[in-house]
Structure formats: structure tokens, C-alpha cells
Short mmCIF file of C-alpha atoms in Angstrom, two decimals:
data_model
loop_
_atom_site.label_atom_id
_atom_site.label_comp_id
_atom_site.label_asym_id
_atom_site.label_seq_id
_atom_site.Cartn_x
_atom_site.Cartn_y
_atom_site.Cartn_z
CA MET A 1 35.31 19.50 27.28
CA LYS A 2 39.17 18.48 25.89
CA ASN A 3 38.99 15.56 28.60
CA GLN A 4 35.62 14.59 27.41
CA VAL A 5 36.68 14.57 23.38
CA SER A 6 40.22 12.50 24.79
CA LYS A 7 37.58 9.92 26.49
CA ASN A 8 35.49 9.58 23.50
CA SER A 9 38.13 8.96 20.90
CA VAL A 10 39.70 6.12 23.40
CA VAL A 11 36.21 4.57 23.56
CA LYS A 12 36.22 4.63 19.56
CA ILE A 13 39.70 3.44 19.34
CA LYS A 14 38.86 0.31 21.76
CA HIS A 15 35.79 -0.23 19.92
CA LEU A 16 37.06 -0.28 16.56
CA GLN A 17 39.99 -2.46 17.84
CA ASN A 18 37.31 -5.12 19.49
CA SER A 19 35.58 -4.94 15.98
CA SER A 20 38.58 -5.54 14.24
CA TRP A 21 39.69 -8.41 16.66
CA LYS A 22 36.19 -9.94 16.24
CA ARG A 23 36.37 -10.09 12.65
CA ARG A 24 39.93 -11.84 12.76
CA LYS A 25 38.18 -14.42 15.18
CA ASP A 26 35.32 -15.14 12.88
CA ALA A 27 37.58 -15.77 10.00
CA ARG A 28 39.84 -18.08 11.58
CA PRO A 29 37.33 -21.33 10.92
CA PRO A 30 36.89 -20.67 7.07
CA GLU A 31 40.88 -19.84 7.10
CA ILE A 32 41.48 -23.00 8.78
CA ILE A 33 38.94 -24.95 6.70
CA ARG A 34 40.78 -23.56 3.34
CA ALA A 35 44.52 -24.86 4.69
CA SER A 36 42.96 -28.24 5.46
CA LYS A 37 41.60 -28.63 2.12
CA LYS A 38 44.44 -27.40 0.17
CA ILE A 39 46.80 -29.79 2.12
CA LEU A 40 44.23 -32.73 1.68
CA GLU A 41 44.43 -31.79 -2.07
CA GLU A 42 48.04 -31.54 -2.23
CA LYS A 43 49.09 -34.45 -0.08
CA GLY A 44 46.09 -36.48 0.74
CA ILE A 45 44.98 -37.57 4.31
CA LYS A 46 48.28 -39.22 5.49
CA GLY A 47 49.74 -35.51 4.93
CA LEU A 48 47.06 -34.06 7.42
CA SER A 49 48.08 -33.62 10.81
CA MET A 50 46.70 -30.60 13.25
CA MET A 51 50.06 -29.52 13.56
CA LYS A 52 50.54 -29.15 9.69
CA ILE A 53 47.17 -27.64 9.52
CA SER A 54 47.82 -25.13 12.22
CA LYS A 55 51.08 -24.10 10.54
CA ALA A 56 49.45 -23.53 7.31
CA ALA A 57 46.52 -21.61 8.98
CA GLY A 58 48.82 -19.48 10.65
CA VAL A 59 47.51 -20.36 13.94
CA SER A 60 48.63 -22.52 16.69
CA GLU A 61 47.32 -26.33 17.47
CA ALA A 62 45.38 -24.91 20.94
CA THR A 63 43.43 -22.18 18.48
CA LEU A 64 42.76 -25.34 16.36
CA TYR A 65 40.99 -26.90 19.29
CA LYS A 66 38.84 -23.84 20.24
CA TYR A 67 37.07 -24.35 16.74
CA PHE A 68 36.82 -28.06 16.17
CA ASN A 69 36.93 -30.94 18.40
CA ASP A 70 39.45 -33.05 16.56
CA LYS A 71 40.48 -34.08 13.02
CA ASN A 72 37.30 -36.03 11.97
CA ASP A 73 35.38 -33.00 13.28
CA LEU A 74 37.73 -30.63 11.14
CA LEU A 75 37.37 -33.15 7.86
CA ASN A 76 33.45 -32.90 8.26
CA GLN A 77 33.69 -29.37 8.20
CA VAL A 78 35.94 -29.18 5.11
CA TYR A 79 33.43 -31.67 3.26
CA ILE A 80 30.55 -29.35 4.48
CA ASP A 81 32.17 -26.59 3.10
CA TRP A 82 32.42 -28.36 -0.28
CA ALA A 83 29.30 -30.00 -0.47
CA GLU A 84 26.63 -26.99 0.80
CA PRO A 85 26.91 -24.93 -2.07
CA PHE A 86 27.27 -28.03 -4.37
CA ILE A 87 23.80 -29.29 -3.19
CA GLU A 88 22.30 -25.90 -2.89
CA LYS A 89 23.08 -25.32 -6.61
CA MET A 90 21.69 -28.75 -7.54
CA GLU A 91 18.35 -28.14 -5.61
CA ALA A 92 17.99 -24.50 -7.32
CA ASP A 93 18.79 -25.81 -10.93
CA ILE A 94 16.63 -29.03 -10.80
CA ARG A 95 13.40 -26.77 -10.22
CA ASP A 96 13.52 -26.38 -14.10
CA ILE A 97 13.43 -30.11 -14.70
CA SER A 98 9.70 -31.51 -14.99
CA ASP A 99 10.08 -35.14 -15.87
CA LEU A 100 11.56 -37.87 -13.63
CA HIS A 101 13.83 -39.38 -15.99
CA SER A 102 15.65 -35.99 -16.68
CA SER A 103 15.69 -35.06 -13.19
CA LEU A 104 17.16 -38.36 -12.21
CA LEU A 105 19.54 -37.90 -14.78
CA PHE A 106 20.60 -34.59 -13.95
CA ILE A 107 21.05 -35.88 -10.47
CA ALA A 108 23.39 -38.40 -11.47
CA ILE A 109 25.84 -36.61 -13.85
CA ARG A 110 26.08 -33.65 -10.95
CA TYR A 111 26.83 -36.27 -8.57
CA LEU A 112 29.67 -38.11 -10.49
CA GLU A 113 30.99 -34.70 -11.81
CA GLY A 114 31.22 -33.54 -8.06
CA MET A 115 32.97 -36.46 -7.04
CA LYS A 116 35.31 -36.06 -10.02
CA SER A 117 36.16 -32.35 -9.07
CA ALA A 118 36.99 -33.00 -5.82
CA PRO A 119 38.26 -36.99 -5.66
CA LYS A 120 40.82 -36.93 -2.54
CA LEU A 121 38.13 -35.31 -0.65
CA HIS A 122 35.49 -38.08 -1.59
CA ILE A 123 37.93 -40.69 -0.91
CA ILE A 124 38.37 -39.62 2.49
CA LEU A 125 34.57 -39.34 3.05
CA PHE A 126 33.89 -42.85 1.83
CA ARG A 127 36.94 -44.17 3.52
CA GLU A 128 37.13 -42.57 6.78
CA LEU A 129 34.16 -40.10 7.21
CA ARG A 130 31.44 -42.28 6.67
CA TRP A 131 32.00 -45.16 9.14
CA ASN A 132 33.44 -43.05 12.25
CA ASN A 133 29.91 -41.74 14.12
CA TYR A 134 28.18 -41.08 11.13
CA ILE A 135 24.53 -41.10 12.31
CA GLY A 136 24.02 -37.65 13.26
CA SER A 137 27.17 -36.15 11.93
CA PRO A 138 27.02 -33.13 9.17
CA ILE A 139 27.76 -35.38 6.66
CA HIS A 140 24.55 -37.85 7.35
CA GLU A 141 22.79 -34.62 7.38
CA MET A 142 23.69 -33.44 3.96
CA ASN A 143 23.35 -37.03 2.67
CA LYS A 144 19.41 -36.62 4.18
CA ARG A 145 19.22 -33.65 1.74
CA TYR A 146 20.31 -35.77 -1.35
CA SER A 147 17.96 -38.32 -0.10
CA SER A 148 14.92 -35.54 0.29
CA LEU A 149 15.82 -34.32 -3.28
CA ILE A 150 15.54 -37.73 -4.70
CA LYS A 151 12.14 -37.97 -2.74
CA LYS A 152 10.57 -35.10 -4.13
CA VAL A 153 11.38 -36.25 -7.76
CA PHE A 154 10.32 -39.74 -7.07
CA ASP A 155 6.88 -38.24 -5.44
CA ARG A 156 6.36 -36.07 -8.38
CA GLY A 157 6.80 -38.99 -10.75
CA ILE A 158 4.00 -40.86 -9.26
CA ASP A 159 1.84 -37.85 -9.11
CA ASN A 160 2.39 -37.58 -13.17
CA LYS A 161 1.98 -41.08 -13.37
CA GLU A 162 5.51 -41.73 -14.76
CA ILE A 163 5.93 -44.71 -12.40
CA LEU A 164 3.78 -47.20 -10.27
CA SER A 165 2.39 -45.73 -7.26
CA SER A 166 3.47 -49.32 -5.80
CA THR A 167 7.19 -48.60 -5.89
CA ASN A 168 9.18 -49.06 -2.91
CA PHE A 169 10.70 -45.29 -2.41
CA ASN A 170 13.61 -46.77 0.23
CA ILE A 171 14.61 -49.30 -2.12
CA PHE A 172 14.47 -47.00 -5.23
CA ARG A 173 16.67 -44.66 -3.50
CA ASP A 174 19.26 -47.22 -2.27
CA GLN A 175 19.48 -48.85 -5.76
CA TYR A 176 19.93 -45.33 -7.28
CA LEU A 177 22.60 -44.07 -4.72
CA GLY A 178 24.30 -47.14 -4.32
CA GLY A 179 24.59 -47.42 -8.01
CA LEU A 180 26.16 -43.84 -8.25
CA GLU A 181 28.47 -44.59 -5.30
CA HIS A 182 29.38 -47.77 -6.93
CA ILE A 183 30.35 -46.02 -10.34
CA GLY A 184 31.99 -43.15 -8.52
CA ILE A 185 34.33 -45.70 -6.36
CA ARG A 186 35.19 -47.83 -9.02
CA LYS A 187 35.43 -45.21 -11.79
CA VAL A 188 35.73 -41.66 -11.19
CA LEU A 189 37.86 -42.07 -8.13
CA THR A 190 40.16 -44.46 -9.65
CA SER A 191 40.66 -41.93 -12.30
CA LYS A 192 39.48 -44.45 -14.83
CA ASN A 193 38.24 -43.50 -18.17
CA ILE A 194 34.40 -42.71 -17.71
CA ASN A 195 31.98 -41.18 -19.88
CA ILE A 196 29.81 -39.52 -17.10
CA GLY A 197 26.75 -38.88 -19.18
CA LYS A 198 26.49 -42.47 -20.66
CA VAL A 199 26.80 -44.37 -17.56
CA SER A 200 24.40 -41.91 -15.77
CA SER A 201 21.91 -42.49 -18.53
CA GLU A 202 22.43 -46.15 -18.52
CA LEU A 203 21.97 -46.34 -14.81
CA VAL A 204 18.68 -44.27 -14.71
CA ASN A 205 17.05 -46.23 -18.03
CA ASN A 206 17.84 -49.53 -15.85
CA LEU A 207 16.31 -48.40 -12.85
CA LEU A 208 13.20 -47.12 -14.43
CA THR A 209 12.72 -50.13 -16.74
CA GLY A 210 10.83 -52.28 -14.00
CA ILE A 211 8.68 -49.44 -12.73
CA SER A 212 7.75 -47.05 -15.66
CA LYS A 213 4.08 -46.84 -16.37
#
């Protein structure tokens, strides 16, 4: 009986040890991403190397490559870690907005404020990540969510007869997002003085002038 109890205790201890090890292992990718984001915010991409990331995260370089293919893959995940909750909140909040103008204005303001909240991350996005194996990347998939959100707003605007049904969505989307990116890169990411609400309103008003019914 005592031997059986002893065996059960050993099995239980091993199970707890395995569970603890698995929890530590599962926690590693988020810890690595947080360490990378901290380095990016403090020193920018020039200060980022796999060696520095491994030291900051408290793991070996070999461990980094168990979870991420290379530095570019890790940078993609750092951006997604920031962007996913950001766009999820945007998707949830916009449900309470009914008209096209207010919806577009809401997206524009949130988009530019997002860039302002994480400038170094967005500088890396536009300079590095967008042009390196972009198609099919996590960032490409995230941008498709932006496009899908705008498409829903656009289609609702047509259904509500707020804009002409002949309006080409692809051109409209490219003008809208392209305008926001241009404003963001030239003004927000260079830390120039900018009234985000004002420029967002001007952009939306200009876009809707030619297509409103």
C-alpha cells in the first residue's frame, strides 16, 4: 500500500513538473515578443539583433529560432501583437456608428492615432516589413482586415444611398488608405505638429465630395 502511494506521488510530481515546464515553454514567445518590442521602442531597428533579443528575453539564440524563422518573422509577430487587439477594438467600436461619413472619420482618426502611439513600430512596418515577402505575410492578412472593414462601411453607404452606386471601391479604398498612410508617414511619424481630427475630417470630406448623392 505504501509503495502504491509512493508511486502515485512520483507520478503526480512528474505531472506537475511537466505542466510547469509546458507553461514556461508556452510563455516564451510572448516574452520574446515583449523583449523585442521594448528594444525597438528604446533603440529602433538598428539596436535590434537576435543576440540582444535573446539576452533581453533570458533565452538562448537557439531558442529564438525554435519559435521564429528569422528576425523578419519576429518583427512581423511584434507588429501583429500590437495590431490585432487594436483592429479588434476598432471593429467592435464601429458597430455603434451608422453613417458613412462618421464611420470613415472614426477609422481615419483611430488609424493615425495608432501610428502616433507606436511610431518606431510603424516606421519599421513601412520601411522594412511591407516590402519583404509581403504577400501572404501576417501583416498582409492584417491589412486585409482593414480593407474588409472599409468595404463593409462602403457597402452600407451604398445601401443607404449615401454615395453613388457606380463608385469603384478599389479606387476609393486606395485613395482613402493611401491618403492616411501619406499623412501618417509625412506628419505623424516625423513628429510634426498635426491636428489628427482636422486632417482626418479634411481627407474624408474631400473623398466624399465627388461621390456623395
